[in-house]
Tab-separated table of C-alpha atoms in Angstrom:
chain	number	residue	atom	x	y	z
F	1	UNK	CA	87.457	151.736	92.487
F	2	UNK	CA	90.767	151.276	94.286
F	3	UNK	CA	90.687	149.059	97.357
F	4	UNK	CA	87.083	148.062	96.627
F	5	UNK	CA	87.777	144.673	98.162
F	6	UNK	CA	88.387	146.392	101.504
F	7	UNK	CA	85.021	148.096	101.676
F	8	UNK	CA	82.658	146.661	104.297
F	9	UNK	CA	79.835	144.555	102.870
F	10	UNK	CA	77.868	144.063	106.091
F	11	UNK	CA	79.212	140.574	106.776
F	12	UNK	CA	82.125	139.147	108.690
F	13	UNK	CA	83.725	139.802	112.046
F	14	UNK	CA	84.606	143.411	111.247
F	15	UNK	CA	80.909	144.366	111.027
F	16	UNK	CA	78.443	144.329	113.954
F	17	UNK	CA	75.890	141.518	113.674
F	18	UNK	CA	73.087	144.103	113.871
F	19	UNK	CA	74.502	146.134	110.967
F	20	UNK	CA	71.317	145.377	109.015
F	21	UNK	CA	68.106	143.581	109.832
F	22	UNK	CA	68.924	140.911	107.270
F	23	UNK	CA	72.321	140.239	108.871
F	24	UNK	CA	70.738	140.203	112.340
F	25	UNK	CA	68.141	137.685	111.163
F	26	UNK	CA	70.802	135.423	109.649
F	27	UNK	CA	72.783	135.467	112.889
F	28	UNK	CA	69.650	134.740	114.933
F	29	UNK	CA	68.647	131.903	112.609
F	30	UNK	CA	72.130	130.444	113.003
F	31	UNK	CA	71.798	130.692	116.789
F	32	UNK	CA	68.444	128.917	116.568
F	33	UNK	CA	69.953	126.141	114.439
F	34	UNK	CA	72.719	125.651	116.985
F	35	UNK	CA	70.249	125.641	119.893
F	36	UNK	CA	67.949	123.122	118.218
F	37	UNK	CA	70.794	120.846	117.204
F	38	UNK	CA	72.206	120.900	120.719
F	39	UNK	CA	68.770	120.365	122.282
F	40	UNK	CA	68.127	117.364	120.035
F	41	UNK	CA	71.596	115.926	120.717
F	42	UNK	CA	72.290	116.036	116.972
F	43	UNK	CA	75.707	116.638	115.402
F	44	UNK	CA	76.147	120.413	115.453
F	45	UNK	CA	78.933	122.698	114.250
F	46	UNK	CA	79.656	126.440	114.461
F	47	UNK	CA	82.420	128.146	112.518
F	48	UNK	CA	82.956	131.798	111.580
F	49	UNK	CA	81.278	131.076	108.244
F	50	UNK	CA	78.365	128.738	108.953
F	51	UNK	CA	76.320	126.964	111.613
F	52	UNK	CA	74.764	123.563	110.977
F	53	UNK	CA	73.011	120.670	112.646
F	54	UNK	CA	72.107	117.259	111.274
F	55	UNK	CA	69.379	114.935	112.581
F	56	UNK	CA	69.628	112.570	109.576
F	57	UNK	CA	65.838	112.797	109.209
F	58	UNK	CA	64.222	112.863	105.720
F	59	UNK	CA	63.147	116.523	106.028
F	60	UNK	CA	65.740	119.157	105.091
F	61	UNK	CA	64.538	121.731	107.642
F	62	UNK	CA	65.936	119.565	110.428
F	63	UNK	CA	69.282	119.125	108.633
F	64	UNK	CA	70.266	122.755	108.127
F	65	UNK	CA	73.367	124.792	107.322
F	66	UNK	CA	73.013	128.560	107.844
F	67	UNK	CA	75.606	130.549	105.901
F	68	UNK	CA	77.081	133.577	107.680
F	69	UNK	CA	78.633	135.294	104.678
F	70	UNK	CA	77.862	135.709	100.974
F	71	UNK	CA	79.010	133.064	98.492
F	72	UNK	CA	79.701	134.092	94.892
F	73	UNK	CA	81.354	131.042	93.341
F	74	UNK	CA	80.195	127.430	93.183
F	75	UNK	CA	83.780	126.432	94.040
F	76	UNK	CA	83.829	128.435	97.286
F	77	UNK	CA	85.494	126.281	100.016
F	78	UNK	CA	82.674	127.203	102.388
F	79	UNK	CA	80.325	125.009	100.335
F	80	UNK	CA	82.852	122.167	100.524
F	81	UNK	CA	82.875	122.523	104.318
F	82	UNK	CA	79.073	122.392	104.418
F	83	UNK	CA	78.975	119.313	102.191
F	84	UNK	CA	81.617	117.597	104.322
F	85	UNK	CA	79.581	118.164	107.501
F	86	UNK	CA	76.551	116.312	106.123
F	87	UNK	CA	77.995	112.819	106.119
F	88	UNK	CA	76.362	110.150	103.946
F	89	UNK	CA	73.682	108.001	105.549
F	90	UNK	CA	71.698	104.939	104.533
F	91	UNK	CA	68.652	106.983	103.445
F	92	UNK	CA	70.681	109.740	101.735
F	93	UNK	CA	68.533	112.255	103.598
F	94	UNK	CA	68.467	115.802	102.173
F	95	UNK	CA	69.878	118.860	103.888
F	96	UNK	CA	69.059	122.554	103.584
F	97	UNK	CA	71.549	125.297	102.713
F	98	UNK	CA	70.089	128.578	104.024
F	99	UNK	CA	71.480	131.890	102.817
F	100	UNK	CA	70.365	135.464	103.434
F	101	UNK	CA	72.045	136.495	100.167
F	102	UNK	CA	71.833	135.138	96.595
F	103	UNK	CA	73.899	132.048	95.790
F	104	UNK	CA	75.400	130.878	92.492
F	105	UNK	CA	73.856	128.003	90.557
F	106	UNK	CA	74.665	124.951	92.692
F	107	UNK	CA	73.214	122.315	90.378
F	108	UNK	CA	76.763	121.245	89.497
F	109	UNK	CA	76.950	119.942	93.071
F	110	UNK	CA	73.816	117.889	92.421
F	111	UNK	CA	71.886	120.249	94.701
F	112	UNK	CA	68.387	121.529	93.959
F	113	UNK	CA	67.048	125.061	94.315
F	114	UNK	CA	64.144	125.155	96.781
F	115	UNK	CA	63.359	128.829	96.251
F	116	UNK	CA	63.679	132.425	97.376
F	117	UNK	CA	61.178	132.992	100.203
F	118	UNK	CA	60.478	136.593	101.231
F	119	UNK	CA	61.957	137.783	104.521
F	120	UNK	CA	59.387	139.959	106.319
F	121	UNK	CA	59.278	142.343	109.289
F	122	UNK	CA	56.450	143.676	111.435
F	123	UNK	CA	57.191	146.617	113.780
F	124	UNK	CA	55.623	146.628	117.245
F	125	UNK	CA	52.137	148.057	117.223
F	126	UNK	CA	48.405	147.450	117.657
F	127	UNK	CA	47.138	144.052	116.575
F	128	UNK	CA	43.723	142.823	115.464
F	129	UNK	CA	43.910	139.333	116.944
F	130	UNK	CA	41.008	137.041	116.012
F	131	UNK	CA	39.399	134.766	118.606
F	132	UNK	CA	37.742	131.935	116.642
F	133	UNK	CA	35.037	130.078	118.524
F	134	UNK	CA	36.194	126.834	120.088
F	135	UNK	CA	39.913	127.677	119.731
F	136	UNK	CA	42.376	127.272	122.607
F	137	UNK	CA	46.068	128.072	122.170
F	138	UNK	CA	48.141	125.942	124.523
F	139	UNK	CA	51.796	126.713	125.200
F	140	UNK	CA	53.948	123.600	124.986
F	141	UNK	CA	55.640	123.005	128.335
F	142	UNK	CA	55.960	119.230	128.726
F	143	UNK	CA	57.059	116.195	126.741
F	144	UNK	CA	53.541	114.865	126.109
F	145	UNK	CA	52.302	118.156	124.648
F	146	UNK	CA	55.498	118.403	122.616
F	147	UNK	CA	54.804	114.979	121.116
F	148	UNK	CA	51.316	116.177	120.103
F	149	UNK	CA	52.810	119.386	118.678
F	150	UNK	CA	55.292	117.313	116.696
F	151	UNK	CA	52.665	114.985	115.243
F	152	UNK	CA	50.332	117.889	114.419
F	153	UNK	CA	53.053	119.852	112.640
F	154	UNK	CA	54.051	116.831	110.564
F	155	UNK	CA	50.443	116.184	109.495
F	156	UNK	CA	49.287	119.796	109.116
F	157	UNK	CA	52.298	121.366	107.386
F	158	UNK	CA	52.322	118.667	105.867
F	159	UNK	CA	55.591	116.705	106.000
F	160	UNK	CA	54.546	113.192	104.903
F	161	UNK	CA	58.131	111.934	104.805
F	162	UNK	CA	58.269	112.449	108.593
F	163	UNK	CA	55.148	110.388	109.348
F	164	UNK	CA	55.814	108.113	112.304
F	165	UNK	CA	58.990	110.011	113.252
F	166	UNK	CA	59.819	112.678	115.818
F	167	UNK	CA	60.931	116.062	114.578
F	168	UNK	CA	61.811	117.480	118.002
F	169	UNK	CA	63.218	115.774	121.083
F	170	UNK	CA	62.309	116.807	124.656
F	171	UNK	CA	65.466	118.942	124.889
F	172	UNK	CA	63.799	121.521	122.629
F	173	UNK	CA	61.703	122.620	125.608
F	174	UNK	CA	64.877	123.988	127.194
F	175	UNK	CA	66.314	125.666	124.079
F	176	UNK	CA	67.005	129.343	124.871
F	177	UNK	CA	64.263	131.704	123.687
F	178	UNK	CA	62.278	128.937	121.974
F	179	UNK	CA	58.501	128.902	122.575
F	180	UNK	CA	55.881	126.605	121.035
F	181	UNK	CA	52.067	126.700	120.890
F	182	UNK	CA	49.503	124.065	119.961
F	183	UNK	CA	46.093	125.066	118.573
F	184	UNK	CA	43.216	123.009	119.986
F	185	UNK	CA	39.859	123.356	118.211
F	186	UNK	CA	36.991	121.862	120.179
F	187	UNK	CA	39.559	119.766	122.002
F	188	UNK	CA	41.347	118.480	118.886
F	189	UNK	CA	44.892	119.545	117.895
F	190	UNK	CA	44.729	121.358	114.554
F	191	UNK	CA	47.767	123.615	114.249
F	192	UNK	CA	51.103	124.852	115.550
F	193	UNK	CA	53.182	127.981	115.967
F	194	UNK	CA	56.607	128.758	117.379
F	195	UNK	CA	58.695	131.794	118.246
F	196	UNK	CA	62.410	132.228	118.756
F	197	UNK	CA	62.724	135.286	121.000
F	198	UNK	CA	65.956	137.272	120.613
F	199	UNK	CA	67.057	140.528	122.203
F	200	UNK	CA	66.271	142.401	118.978
F	201	UNK	CA	63.159	140.722	117.544
F	202	UNK	CA	60.868	137.698	117.568
F	203	UNK	CA	61.456	135.098	114.849
F	204	UNK	CA	58.113	133.482	113.938
F	205	UNK	CA	58.406	129.801	112.979
F	206	UNK	CA	56.516	126.550	112.305
F	207	UNK	CA	53.063	127.901	111.492
F	208	UNK	CA	50.872	124.984	110.399
F	209	UNK	CA	47.130	124.260	110.223
F	210	UNK	CA	45.114	121.202	109.276
F	211	UNK	CA	42.988	121.659	106.122
F	212	UNK	CA	39.684	121.129	107.957
F	213	UNK	CA	40.443	124.080	110.249
F	214	UNK	CA	41.258	126.589	107.524
F	215	UNK	CA	39.114	129.566	106.589
F	216	UNK	CA	38.311	130.451	110.225
F	217	UNK	CA	41.288	132.756	110.955
F	218	UNK	CA	42.852	130.088	113.167
F	219	UNK	CA	46.134	130.242	111.265
F	220	UNK	CA	46.124	134.007	111.717
F	221	UNK	CA	45.485	133.609	115.451
F	222	UNK	CA	48.431	131.228	115.670
F	223	UNK	CA	50.666	133.642	113.800
F	224	UNK	CA	49.627	136.511	116.076
F	225	UNK	CA	50.451	134.440	119.152
F	226	UNK	CA	54.022	133.938	117.963
F	227	UNK	CA	54.301	137.486	116.603
F	228	UNK	CA	53.326	138.945	119.976
F	229	UNK	CA	55.518	136.652	122.070
F	230	UNK	CA	57.258	139.882	123.129
F	231	UNK	CA	55.184	142.933	122.301
F	232	UNK	CA	57.999	145.455	122.768
F	233	UNK	CA	60.033	144.279	119.791
F	234	UNK	CA	59.457	143.664	116.079
F	235	UNK	CA	58.686	140.257	114.610
F	236	UNK	CA	60.376	138.672	111.593
F	237	UNK	CA	59.668	135.590	109.507
F	238	UNK	CA	60.291	134.121	106.105
F	239	UNK	CA	57.116	133.324	104.233
F	240	UNK	CA	55.954	131.385	101.224
F	241	UNK	CA	54.720	133.386	98.246
F	242	UNK	CA	51.215	132.062	98.982
F	243	UNK	CA	51.378	133.202	102.598
F	244	UNK	CA	52.912	136.596	101.889
F	245	UNK	CA	49.585	138.460	101.354
F	246	UNK	CA	48.249	137.241	104.709
F	247	UNK	CA	51.334	138.465	106.524
F	248	UNK	CA	51.108	141.783	104.689
F	249	UNK	CA	47.541	142.227	105.979
F	250	UNK	CA	48.939	141.700	109.484
F	251	UNK	CA	51.377	144.553	108.990
F	252	UNK	CA	54.434	142.630	107.828
F	253	UNK	CA	56.577	144.250	105.124
F	254	UNK	CA	58.929	142.408	102.787
F	255	UNK	CA	62.618	143.223	103.290
F	256	UNK	CA	64.379	140.917	100.848
F	257	UNK	CA	64.397	137.316	99.662
F	258	UNK	CA	66.416	134.463	101.084
F	259	UNK	CA	67.975	131.647	99.042
F	260	UNK	CA	67.366	127.997	99.923
F	261	UNK	CA	69.040	125.012	98.267
F	262	UNK	CA	68.471	121.345	99.089
F	263	UNK	CA	71.747	119.470	99.188
F	264	UNK	CA	72.486	115.855	98.316
F	265	UNK	CA	74.828	113.868	100.521
F	266	UNK	CA	77.818	112.465	98.702
F	267	UNK	CA	81.057	110.831	99.739
F	268	UNK	CA	82.792	112.151	96.625
F	269	UNK	CA	84.064	115.667	95.987
F	270	UNK	CA	81.785	117.925	93.895
F	271	UNK	CA	82.668	118.581	90.290
F	272	UNK	CA	82.615	122.334	89.500
């Protein structure tokens, strides 16, 4: 077709960010990455093509680059810009490349495919929220509770490589639209949930639960708390394949699949 390269593809400055739900989610996730990086006083960058922050921690979800356009070639300069942002460090900590669209095979960059998690949406509507006995959901509002949230998430998710470290600094409490909850079961912290509230939807994040608390609908209660952070708008999340059936029972529908690669820091240029 003539002039096919001029047809809009739903990405870029000539298309509204709410052109599709997938594009809107990518833009919101980029905004969240920028807010978290700024709140944690971590190196943070925003360009027209990607947003990234880098804590230099050994968990890729706190060293993230969110792509804001499709990438079709492994030699795309955008990937070079992402790699250049994540400077080498003593531990060679991994970083995450997050894309709302499929990516080419990036193994030639010595990067590893994490997977294609489903992106899901739940419209506003009635909710069957469980109330397990002995459960209290506490909103995180101070540094001490945040420290407990942090430790619980690391142990319950689990993220063993982060043991003894802090995932979030106190500045996260002031990040725009960012809300956190800690699940207390009979007075003991057992799980976490978070929500990033945007004008268009609620992004559900950081659902975790200790193994001893599972099977009592506590994880579902946590997810509902984040899902209903604003009841007048839909909720979105990206799930694991194991968690997808639970979210479907809650009324979430799968929209598409994201693409996640784990990058390796290198001082040398990639070989295509």
